[in-house]
Coordinates of C-alpha atoms and ligand atoms in Angstrom, one line a residue:
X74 CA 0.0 0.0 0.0
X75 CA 1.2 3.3 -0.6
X76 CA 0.0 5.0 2.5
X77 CA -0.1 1.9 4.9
X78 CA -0.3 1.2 8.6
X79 CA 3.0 3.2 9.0
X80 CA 3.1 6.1 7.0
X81 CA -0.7 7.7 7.1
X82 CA -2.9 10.7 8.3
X83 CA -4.3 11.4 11.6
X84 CA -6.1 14.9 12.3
X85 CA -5.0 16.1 8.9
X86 CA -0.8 15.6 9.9
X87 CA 1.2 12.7 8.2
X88 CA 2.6 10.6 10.7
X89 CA 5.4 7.8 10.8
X90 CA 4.4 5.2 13.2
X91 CA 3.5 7.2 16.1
X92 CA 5.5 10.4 15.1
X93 CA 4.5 13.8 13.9
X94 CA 6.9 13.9 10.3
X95 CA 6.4 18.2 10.3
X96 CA 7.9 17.7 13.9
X97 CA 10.9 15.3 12.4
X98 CA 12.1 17.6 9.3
X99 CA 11.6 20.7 11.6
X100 CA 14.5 19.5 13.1
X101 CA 16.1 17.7 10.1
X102 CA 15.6 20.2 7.7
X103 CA 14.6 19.2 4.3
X104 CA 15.1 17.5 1.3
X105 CA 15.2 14.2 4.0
X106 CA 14.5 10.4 3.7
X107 CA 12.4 9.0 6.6
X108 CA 11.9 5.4 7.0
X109 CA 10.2 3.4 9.4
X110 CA 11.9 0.0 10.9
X111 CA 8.7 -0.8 11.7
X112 CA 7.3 -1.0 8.8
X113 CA 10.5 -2.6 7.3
X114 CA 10.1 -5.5 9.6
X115 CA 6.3 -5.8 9.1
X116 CA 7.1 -6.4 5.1
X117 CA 9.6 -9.1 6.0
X118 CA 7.5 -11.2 8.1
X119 CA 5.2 -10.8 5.6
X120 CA 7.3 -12.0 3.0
X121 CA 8.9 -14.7 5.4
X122 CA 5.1 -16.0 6.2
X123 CA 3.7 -15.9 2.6
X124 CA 6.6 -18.3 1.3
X125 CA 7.1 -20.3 4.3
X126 CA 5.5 -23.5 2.4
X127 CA 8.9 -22.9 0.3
X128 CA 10.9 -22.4 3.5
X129 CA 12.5 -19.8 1.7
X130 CA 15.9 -17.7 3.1
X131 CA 15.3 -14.3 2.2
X132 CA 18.4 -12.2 1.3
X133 CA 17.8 -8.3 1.3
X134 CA 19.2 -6.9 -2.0
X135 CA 20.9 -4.5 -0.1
X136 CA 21.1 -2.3 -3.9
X137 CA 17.5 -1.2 -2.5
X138 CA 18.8 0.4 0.6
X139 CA 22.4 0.5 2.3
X140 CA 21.2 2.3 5.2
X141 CA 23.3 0.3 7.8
X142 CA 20.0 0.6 10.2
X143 CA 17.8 -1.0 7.9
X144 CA 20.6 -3.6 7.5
X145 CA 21.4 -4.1 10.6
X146 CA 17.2 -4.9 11.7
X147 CA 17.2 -6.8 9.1
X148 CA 20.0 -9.3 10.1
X149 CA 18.4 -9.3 13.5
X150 CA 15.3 -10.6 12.6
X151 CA 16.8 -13.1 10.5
X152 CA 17.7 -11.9 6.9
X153 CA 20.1 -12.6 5.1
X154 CA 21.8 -10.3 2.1
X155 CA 22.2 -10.1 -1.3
X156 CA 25.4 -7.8 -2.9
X157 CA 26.1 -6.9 -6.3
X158 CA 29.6 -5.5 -4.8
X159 CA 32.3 -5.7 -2.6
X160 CA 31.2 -2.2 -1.8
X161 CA 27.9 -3.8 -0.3
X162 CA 29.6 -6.7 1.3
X163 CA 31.2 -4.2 3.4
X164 CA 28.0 -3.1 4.3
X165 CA 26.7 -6.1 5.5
X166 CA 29.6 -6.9 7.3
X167 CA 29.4 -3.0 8.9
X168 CA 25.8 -4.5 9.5
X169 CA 26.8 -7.1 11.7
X170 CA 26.3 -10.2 9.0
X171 CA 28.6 -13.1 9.0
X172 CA 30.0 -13.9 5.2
X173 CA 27.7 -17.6 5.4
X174 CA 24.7 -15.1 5.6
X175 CA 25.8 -13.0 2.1
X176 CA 25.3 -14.1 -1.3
X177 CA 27.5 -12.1 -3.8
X178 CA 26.1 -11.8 -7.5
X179 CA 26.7 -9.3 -10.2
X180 CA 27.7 -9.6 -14.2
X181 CA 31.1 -7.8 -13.7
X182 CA 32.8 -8.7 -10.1
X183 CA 36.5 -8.3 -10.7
X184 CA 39.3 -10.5 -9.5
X185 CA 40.0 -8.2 -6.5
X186 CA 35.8 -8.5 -5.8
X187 CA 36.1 -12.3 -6.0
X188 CA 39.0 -12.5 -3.7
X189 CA 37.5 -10.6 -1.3
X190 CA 34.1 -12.2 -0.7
X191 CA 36.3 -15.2 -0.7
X192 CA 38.3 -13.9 1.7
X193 CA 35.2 -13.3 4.0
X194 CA 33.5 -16.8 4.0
X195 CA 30.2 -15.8 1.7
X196 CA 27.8 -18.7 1.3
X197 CA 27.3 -18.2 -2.1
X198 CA 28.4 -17.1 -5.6
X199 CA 26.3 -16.0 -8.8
X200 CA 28.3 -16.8 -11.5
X201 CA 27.5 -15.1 -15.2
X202 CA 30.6 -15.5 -16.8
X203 CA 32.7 -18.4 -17.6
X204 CA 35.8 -16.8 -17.1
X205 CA 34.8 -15.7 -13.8
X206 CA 34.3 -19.5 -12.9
X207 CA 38.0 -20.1 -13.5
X208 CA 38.8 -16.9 -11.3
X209 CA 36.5 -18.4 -8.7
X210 CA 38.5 -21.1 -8.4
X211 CA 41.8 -19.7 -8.9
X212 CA 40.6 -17.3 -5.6
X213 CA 40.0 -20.7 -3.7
X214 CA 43.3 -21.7 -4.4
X215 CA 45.2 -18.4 -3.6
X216 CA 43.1 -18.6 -0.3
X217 CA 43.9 -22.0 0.4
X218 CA 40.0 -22.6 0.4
X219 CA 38.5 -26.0 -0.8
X220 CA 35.3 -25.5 -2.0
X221 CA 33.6 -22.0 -3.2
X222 CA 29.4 -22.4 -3.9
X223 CA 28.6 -21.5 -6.9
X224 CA 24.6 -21.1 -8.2
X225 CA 25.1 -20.7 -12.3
X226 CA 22.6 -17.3 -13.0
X227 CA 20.3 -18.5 -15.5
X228 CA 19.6 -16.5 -18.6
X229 CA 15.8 -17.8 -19.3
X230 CA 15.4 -15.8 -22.2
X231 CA 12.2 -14.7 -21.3
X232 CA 10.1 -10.9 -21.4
X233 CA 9.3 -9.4 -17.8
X234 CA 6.0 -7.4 -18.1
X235 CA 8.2 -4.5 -16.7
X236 CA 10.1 -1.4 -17.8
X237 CA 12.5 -2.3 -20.3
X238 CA 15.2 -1.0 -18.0
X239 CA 14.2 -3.2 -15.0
X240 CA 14.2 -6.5 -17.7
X241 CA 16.9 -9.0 -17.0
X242 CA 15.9 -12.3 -18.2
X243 CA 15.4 -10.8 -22.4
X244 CA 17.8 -13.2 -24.5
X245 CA 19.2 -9.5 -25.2
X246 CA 20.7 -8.8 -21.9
X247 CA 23.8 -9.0 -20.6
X248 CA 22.5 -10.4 -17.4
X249 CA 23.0 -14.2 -16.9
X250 CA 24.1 -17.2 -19.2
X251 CA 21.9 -19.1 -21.4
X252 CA 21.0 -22.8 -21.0
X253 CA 24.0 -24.1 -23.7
X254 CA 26.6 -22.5 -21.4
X255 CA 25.2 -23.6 -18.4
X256 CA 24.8 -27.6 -19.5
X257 CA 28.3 -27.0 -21.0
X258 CA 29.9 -26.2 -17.8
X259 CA 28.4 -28.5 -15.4
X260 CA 29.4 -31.3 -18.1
X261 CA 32.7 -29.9 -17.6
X262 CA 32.6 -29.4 -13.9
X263 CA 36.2 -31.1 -13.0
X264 CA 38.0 -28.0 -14.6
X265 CA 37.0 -26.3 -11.6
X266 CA 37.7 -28.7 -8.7
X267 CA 37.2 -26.0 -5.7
X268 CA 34.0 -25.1 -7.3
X269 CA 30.5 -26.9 -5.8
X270 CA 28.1 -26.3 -8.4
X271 CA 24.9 -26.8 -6.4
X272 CA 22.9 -24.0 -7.2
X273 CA 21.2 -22.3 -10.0
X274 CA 19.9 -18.7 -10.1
X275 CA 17.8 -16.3 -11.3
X276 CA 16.3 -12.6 -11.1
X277 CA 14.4 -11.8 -14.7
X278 CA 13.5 -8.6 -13.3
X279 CA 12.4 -5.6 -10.9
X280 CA 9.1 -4.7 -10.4
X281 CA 7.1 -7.7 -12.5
X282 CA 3.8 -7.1 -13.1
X283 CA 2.8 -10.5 -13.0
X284 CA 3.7 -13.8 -12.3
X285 CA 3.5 -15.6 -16.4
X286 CA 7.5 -14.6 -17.0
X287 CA 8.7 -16.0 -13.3
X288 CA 6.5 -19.0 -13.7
X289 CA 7.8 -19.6 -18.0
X290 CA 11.4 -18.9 -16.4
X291 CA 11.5 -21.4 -13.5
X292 CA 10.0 -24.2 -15.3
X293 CA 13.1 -23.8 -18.0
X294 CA 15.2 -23.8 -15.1
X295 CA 13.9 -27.1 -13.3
X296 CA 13.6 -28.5 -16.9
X297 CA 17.1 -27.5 -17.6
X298 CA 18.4 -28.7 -14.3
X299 CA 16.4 -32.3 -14.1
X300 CA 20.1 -34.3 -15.0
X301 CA 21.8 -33.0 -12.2
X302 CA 20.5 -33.7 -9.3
X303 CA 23.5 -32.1 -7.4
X304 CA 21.5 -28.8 -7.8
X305 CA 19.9 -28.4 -5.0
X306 CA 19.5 -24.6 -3.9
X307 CA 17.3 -22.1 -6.2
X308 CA 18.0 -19.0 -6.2
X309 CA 15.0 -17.4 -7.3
X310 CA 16.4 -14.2 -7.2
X311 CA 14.2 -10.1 -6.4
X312 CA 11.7 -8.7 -8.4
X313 CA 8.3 -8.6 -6.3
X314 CA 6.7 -5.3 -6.6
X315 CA 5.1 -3.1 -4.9
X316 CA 2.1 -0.4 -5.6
X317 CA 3.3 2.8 -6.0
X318 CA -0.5 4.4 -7.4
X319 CA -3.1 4.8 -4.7
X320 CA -5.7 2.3 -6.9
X321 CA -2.4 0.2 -8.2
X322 CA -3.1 -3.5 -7.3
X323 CA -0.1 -6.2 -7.5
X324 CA -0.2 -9.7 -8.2
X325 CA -1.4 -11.7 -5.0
X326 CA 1.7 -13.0 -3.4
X327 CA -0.3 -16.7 -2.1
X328 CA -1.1 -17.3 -5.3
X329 CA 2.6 -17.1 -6.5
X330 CA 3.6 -18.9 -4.1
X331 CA 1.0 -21.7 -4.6
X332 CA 1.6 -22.1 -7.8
X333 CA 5.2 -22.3 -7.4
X334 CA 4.9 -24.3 -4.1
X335 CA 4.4 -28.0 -6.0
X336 CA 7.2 -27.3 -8.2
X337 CA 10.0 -26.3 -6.3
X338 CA 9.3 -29.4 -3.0
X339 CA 12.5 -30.4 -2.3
X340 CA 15.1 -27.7 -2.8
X341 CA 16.0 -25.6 -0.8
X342 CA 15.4 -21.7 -1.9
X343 CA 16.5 -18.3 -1.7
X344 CA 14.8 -15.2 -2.3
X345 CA 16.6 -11.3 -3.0
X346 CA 13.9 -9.0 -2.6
X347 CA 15.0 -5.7 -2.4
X348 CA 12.1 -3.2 -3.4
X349 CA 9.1 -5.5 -1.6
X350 CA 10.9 -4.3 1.9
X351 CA 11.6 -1.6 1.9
X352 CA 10.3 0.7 -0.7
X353 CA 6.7 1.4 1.1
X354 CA 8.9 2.5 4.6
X355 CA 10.1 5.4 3.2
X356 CA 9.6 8.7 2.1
X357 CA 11.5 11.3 1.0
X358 CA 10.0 15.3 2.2
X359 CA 10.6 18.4 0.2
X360 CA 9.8 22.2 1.0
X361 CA 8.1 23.9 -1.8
X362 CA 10.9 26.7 -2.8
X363 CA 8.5 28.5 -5.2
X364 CA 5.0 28.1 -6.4
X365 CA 5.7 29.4 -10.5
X366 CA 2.4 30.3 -12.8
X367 CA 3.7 29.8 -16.2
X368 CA 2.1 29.0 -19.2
X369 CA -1.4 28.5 -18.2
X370 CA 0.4 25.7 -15.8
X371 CA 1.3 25.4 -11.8
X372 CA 5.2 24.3 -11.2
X373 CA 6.0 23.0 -7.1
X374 CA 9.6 23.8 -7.3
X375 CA 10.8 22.1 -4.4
X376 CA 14.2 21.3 -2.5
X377 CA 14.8 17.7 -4.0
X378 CA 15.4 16.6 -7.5
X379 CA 16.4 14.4 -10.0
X380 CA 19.7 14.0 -7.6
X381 CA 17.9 13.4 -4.5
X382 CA 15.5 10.8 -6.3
X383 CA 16.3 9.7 -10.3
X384 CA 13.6 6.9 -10.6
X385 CA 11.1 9.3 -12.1
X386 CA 13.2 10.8 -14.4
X387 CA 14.7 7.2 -15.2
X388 CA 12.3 5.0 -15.7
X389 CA 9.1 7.6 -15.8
X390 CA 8.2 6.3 -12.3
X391 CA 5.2 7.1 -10.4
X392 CA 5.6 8.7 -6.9
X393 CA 2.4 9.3 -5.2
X394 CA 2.9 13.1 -3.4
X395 CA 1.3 14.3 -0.2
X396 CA 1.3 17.5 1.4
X397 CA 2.5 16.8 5.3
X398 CA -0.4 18.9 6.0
X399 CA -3.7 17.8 4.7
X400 CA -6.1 20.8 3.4
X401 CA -9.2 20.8 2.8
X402 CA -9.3 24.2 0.6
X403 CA -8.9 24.3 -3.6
X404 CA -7.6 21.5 -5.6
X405 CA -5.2 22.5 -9.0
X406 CA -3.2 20.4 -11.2
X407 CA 0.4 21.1 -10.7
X408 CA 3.9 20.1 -12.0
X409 CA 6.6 19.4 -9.0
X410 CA 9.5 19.9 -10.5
X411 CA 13.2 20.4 -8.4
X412 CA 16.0 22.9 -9.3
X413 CA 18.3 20.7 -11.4
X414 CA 19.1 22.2 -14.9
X415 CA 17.6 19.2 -16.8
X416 CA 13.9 19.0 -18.3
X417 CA 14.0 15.8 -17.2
X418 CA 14.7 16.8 -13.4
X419 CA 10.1 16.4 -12.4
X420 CA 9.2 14.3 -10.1
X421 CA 5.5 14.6 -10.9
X422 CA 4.0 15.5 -13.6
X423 CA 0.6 16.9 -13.8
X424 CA -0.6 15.8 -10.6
X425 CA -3.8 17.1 -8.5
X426 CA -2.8 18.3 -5.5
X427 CA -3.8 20.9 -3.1
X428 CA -3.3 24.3 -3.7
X429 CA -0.1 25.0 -1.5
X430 CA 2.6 27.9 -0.7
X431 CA 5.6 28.6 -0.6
X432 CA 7.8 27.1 2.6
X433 CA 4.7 23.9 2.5
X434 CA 5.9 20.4 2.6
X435 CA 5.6 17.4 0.7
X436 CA 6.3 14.0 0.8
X437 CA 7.0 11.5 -2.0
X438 CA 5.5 8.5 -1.2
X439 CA 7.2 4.5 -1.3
X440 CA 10.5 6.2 -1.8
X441 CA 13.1 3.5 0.4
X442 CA 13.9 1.7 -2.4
X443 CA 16.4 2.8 -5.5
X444 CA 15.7 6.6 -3.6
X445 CA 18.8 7.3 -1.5
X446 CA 20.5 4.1 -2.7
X447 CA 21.0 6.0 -6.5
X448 CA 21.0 9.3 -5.1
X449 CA 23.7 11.9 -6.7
X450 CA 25.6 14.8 -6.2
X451 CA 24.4 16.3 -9.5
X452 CA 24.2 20.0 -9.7
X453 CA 26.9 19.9 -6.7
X454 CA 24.2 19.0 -4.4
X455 CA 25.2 17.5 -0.5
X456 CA 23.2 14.0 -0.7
X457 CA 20.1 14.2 2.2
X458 CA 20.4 13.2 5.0
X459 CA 18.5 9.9 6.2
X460 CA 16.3 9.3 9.3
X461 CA 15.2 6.5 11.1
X462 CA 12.1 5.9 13.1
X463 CA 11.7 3.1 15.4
X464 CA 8.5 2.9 17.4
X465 CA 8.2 6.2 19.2
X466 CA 12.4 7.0 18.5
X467 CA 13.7 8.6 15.9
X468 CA 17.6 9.5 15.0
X469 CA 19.6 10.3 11.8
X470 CA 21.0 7.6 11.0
X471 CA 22.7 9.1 8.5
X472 CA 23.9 13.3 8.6
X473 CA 23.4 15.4 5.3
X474 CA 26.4 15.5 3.5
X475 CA 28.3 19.4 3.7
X476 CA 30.1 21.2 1.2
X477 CA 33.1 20.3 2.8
X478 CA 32.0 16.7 1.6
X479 CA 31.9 17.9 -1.7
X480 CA 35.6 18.4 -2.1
X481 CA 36.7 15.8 0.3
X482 CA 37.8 13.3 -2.5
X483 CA 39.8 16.1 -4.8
X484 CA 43.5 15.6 -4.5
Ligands
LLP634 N1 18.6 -9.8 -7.3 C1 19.2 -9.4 -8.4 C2 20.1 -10.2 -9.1 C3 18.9 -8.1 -8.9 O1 19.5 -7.6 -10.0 C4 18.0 -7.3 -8.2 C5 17.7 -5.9 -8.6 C6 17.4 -7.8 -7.0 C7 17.7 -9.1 -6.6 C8 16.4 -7.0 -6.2 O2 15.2 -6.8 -6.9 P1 13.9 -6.1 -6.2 O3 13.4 -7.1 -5.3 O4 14.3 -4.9 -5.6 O5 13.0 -5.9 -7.4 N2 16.8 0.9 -9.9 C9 15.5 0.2 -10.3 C10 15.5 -1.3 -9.9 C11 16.7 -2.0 -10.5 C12 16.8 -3.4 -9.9 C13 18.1 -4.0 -10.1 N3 18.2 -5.4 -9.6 C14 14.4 0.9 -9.7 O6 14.6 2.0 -9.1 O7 13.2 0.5 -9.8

């Protein structure tokens, strides 16, 4: 839901969990993600009890969100996480994980990447390259470690109902390798005698807006791995989605997991989500700047942008926006736009919202995942700061970066 048990109204003020958010960026200043652990928690139990027939591990796809809170609640309440770097390795390590609870995947890890998760113990590898199989095990060696897990990512060569940018199981992407490869090296296996090829893996995409592709994709995969019966962990990789339109409705998570319930008895399996966690705990609040009549057309010109959040003008995503302060007086169509010098720098478009003033606040709704984590410092713009609320507590968890941050890397 995009407002949900955690982020909502009452008498007219949008709250987090039991706090007053005016009350929170008052202090923080604005623009400012807020998220809420509780809410966080809520979705994993969620997720954890909806595929419990599957006994699935959930990994958080720590790409969503690095904040090392998040992480760190996470890993107490069970999770497990998913890195696409040694970058985010670190972080789950900072986080308190141990390397047997972090699976490490991505299409380019470099030898330095490889030797590293190595060098921390990680449960799992997924592999997409050939080559990087012989640097797998070369690592092992170097290390003096016998045996490296490796899940082979799957290319299904199949079309997510998603935006083109979010597909990763097309035969055209770069993501994966296709069945030929994979039945090619498992026949040849012994070239990599610290490698345990027990796994098979994939991820055909972020927010999928239904189930057709994920079902077509993992009956390839348990087609294509029915001769070797040493495969016995599926990684079945992110992609749930979340609604980010007041009326959006998502496919109905039971029913997923019913259908792939019967299939998958047996292995054991591993989930990534990233966006189904966290994306609904958090918001990101703007200050309107100016309110600009123009054109026979209302522009919000507010204190975040394109920098602060890209996914709207990325992938044309839809934020929900809500004043912090409901009204009850006119409603307009307005633009809310941010001060980057790019056309593309909107995060709304056309949107009916209250008619608001100068110094008002907003927030963008279902903004904790792919918000902060692909935030820039386009423009020369400090990155926001991040808060945290937990219960009836609330801290920054992480401190808006200064200008003094902006030079801090310049030699
Ligand atoms: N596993 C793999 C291998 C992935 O590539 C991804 C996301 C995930 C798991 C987590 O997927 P999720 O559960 O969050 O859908 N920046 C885009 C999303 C890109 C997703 C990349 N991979 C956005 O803002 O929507």
């Amino acid at each position: 839901m995009v407002l949900n048990s955690s982020i909502r109204y009452v008498d007219d003020s949008l709250i987090i969990d039991e706090l007053n958010i005016t009350a929170i960026v008052e202090e923080t200043g604005t623009p400012v993600y807020i998220y809420s652990l509780k809410r966080v928690l809520e979705n994993y139990r969620r997720l954890r009890l909806a595929f419990a027939r599957l006994r699935a591990h959930l990994h958080f796809s720590v790409k969503s969100n690095g904040s090392l809170a998040i992480l760190r609640a996470l890993k107490d309440a069970g999770a497990g996480f998913d890195c696409v770097s040694a970058g985010e390795i670190h972080l789950a390590l900072e986080a308190g994980a141990r390397g047997e609870e972090i699976v490490f995947a991505g299409v380019g890890k470099t030898r330095a990447e490889i030797a590293y998760a190595i060098s921390k113990g990680i449960s799992w590898f997924n592999a997409e390259n050939v080559l990087e199989l012989r640097y797998i095990n070369e690592a092992a060696a170097e290390a003096g470690v016998d045996t490296v897990r490796v899940a082979l990512r799957l290319n299904p060569q199949v079309t997510a109902n998603t935006h083109p940018y979010m597909a990763t199981g097309h035969g055209a992407a770069k993501f994966g390798l296709t069945e030929d490869v994979i039945r090619e090296v498992l026949a040849r296996q012994d070239e990599y005698p610290r490698i345990d090829f027990s796994g098979i893996h994939i991820h055909i995409g972020s927010q999928l807006g239904d189930n057709a592709a994920t079902l077509s994709a993992v009956d390839k995969l348990l087609r294509l791995i029915r001769p070797w019966s040493q495969i016995r962990m599926i990684n079945l990789g992110g992609g749930l989605p979340v609604a980010y339109r007041f009326d959006e409705a998502i496919p109905s998570l039971d029913e997923f997991v019913g259908t792939l319930a019967s299939r998958l008895r047996g292995y054991e399996i591993l989930l990534e989500p990233g966006r189904s966690l966290v994306a609904d705990a958090g918001i990101l609040v703007a200050e309107i700047l100016y309110v600009k009549r123009q054109a026979g057309q209302i522009f919000y010109i507010v204190d975040a942008s394109m920098a602060e959040m890209i996914r709207p003008a990325l992938y044309g995503a839809h934020h929900e926006i809500v004043p912090l302060r409901k009204t009850d007086g006119e409603m307009i169509r307005a633009h809310v736009v941010g001060p980057v010098c790019e056309s593309a720098d909107v995060l709304a478009r056309d949107r009916r919202l209250p008619l608001l003033r100068e110094g008002d606040k907003l927030a963008l709704l279902t903004a904790g995942a792919y918000g902060m984590a692909m935030a820039s410092n386009y423009n020369a713009r400090p990155r926001p700061g991040e808060v945290v609320v937990d219960g009836e507590r609330w801290w920054i968890s992480r401190r808006r970066e200064t200008y003094g941050d902006l030079v801090r890397y310049e030699t």
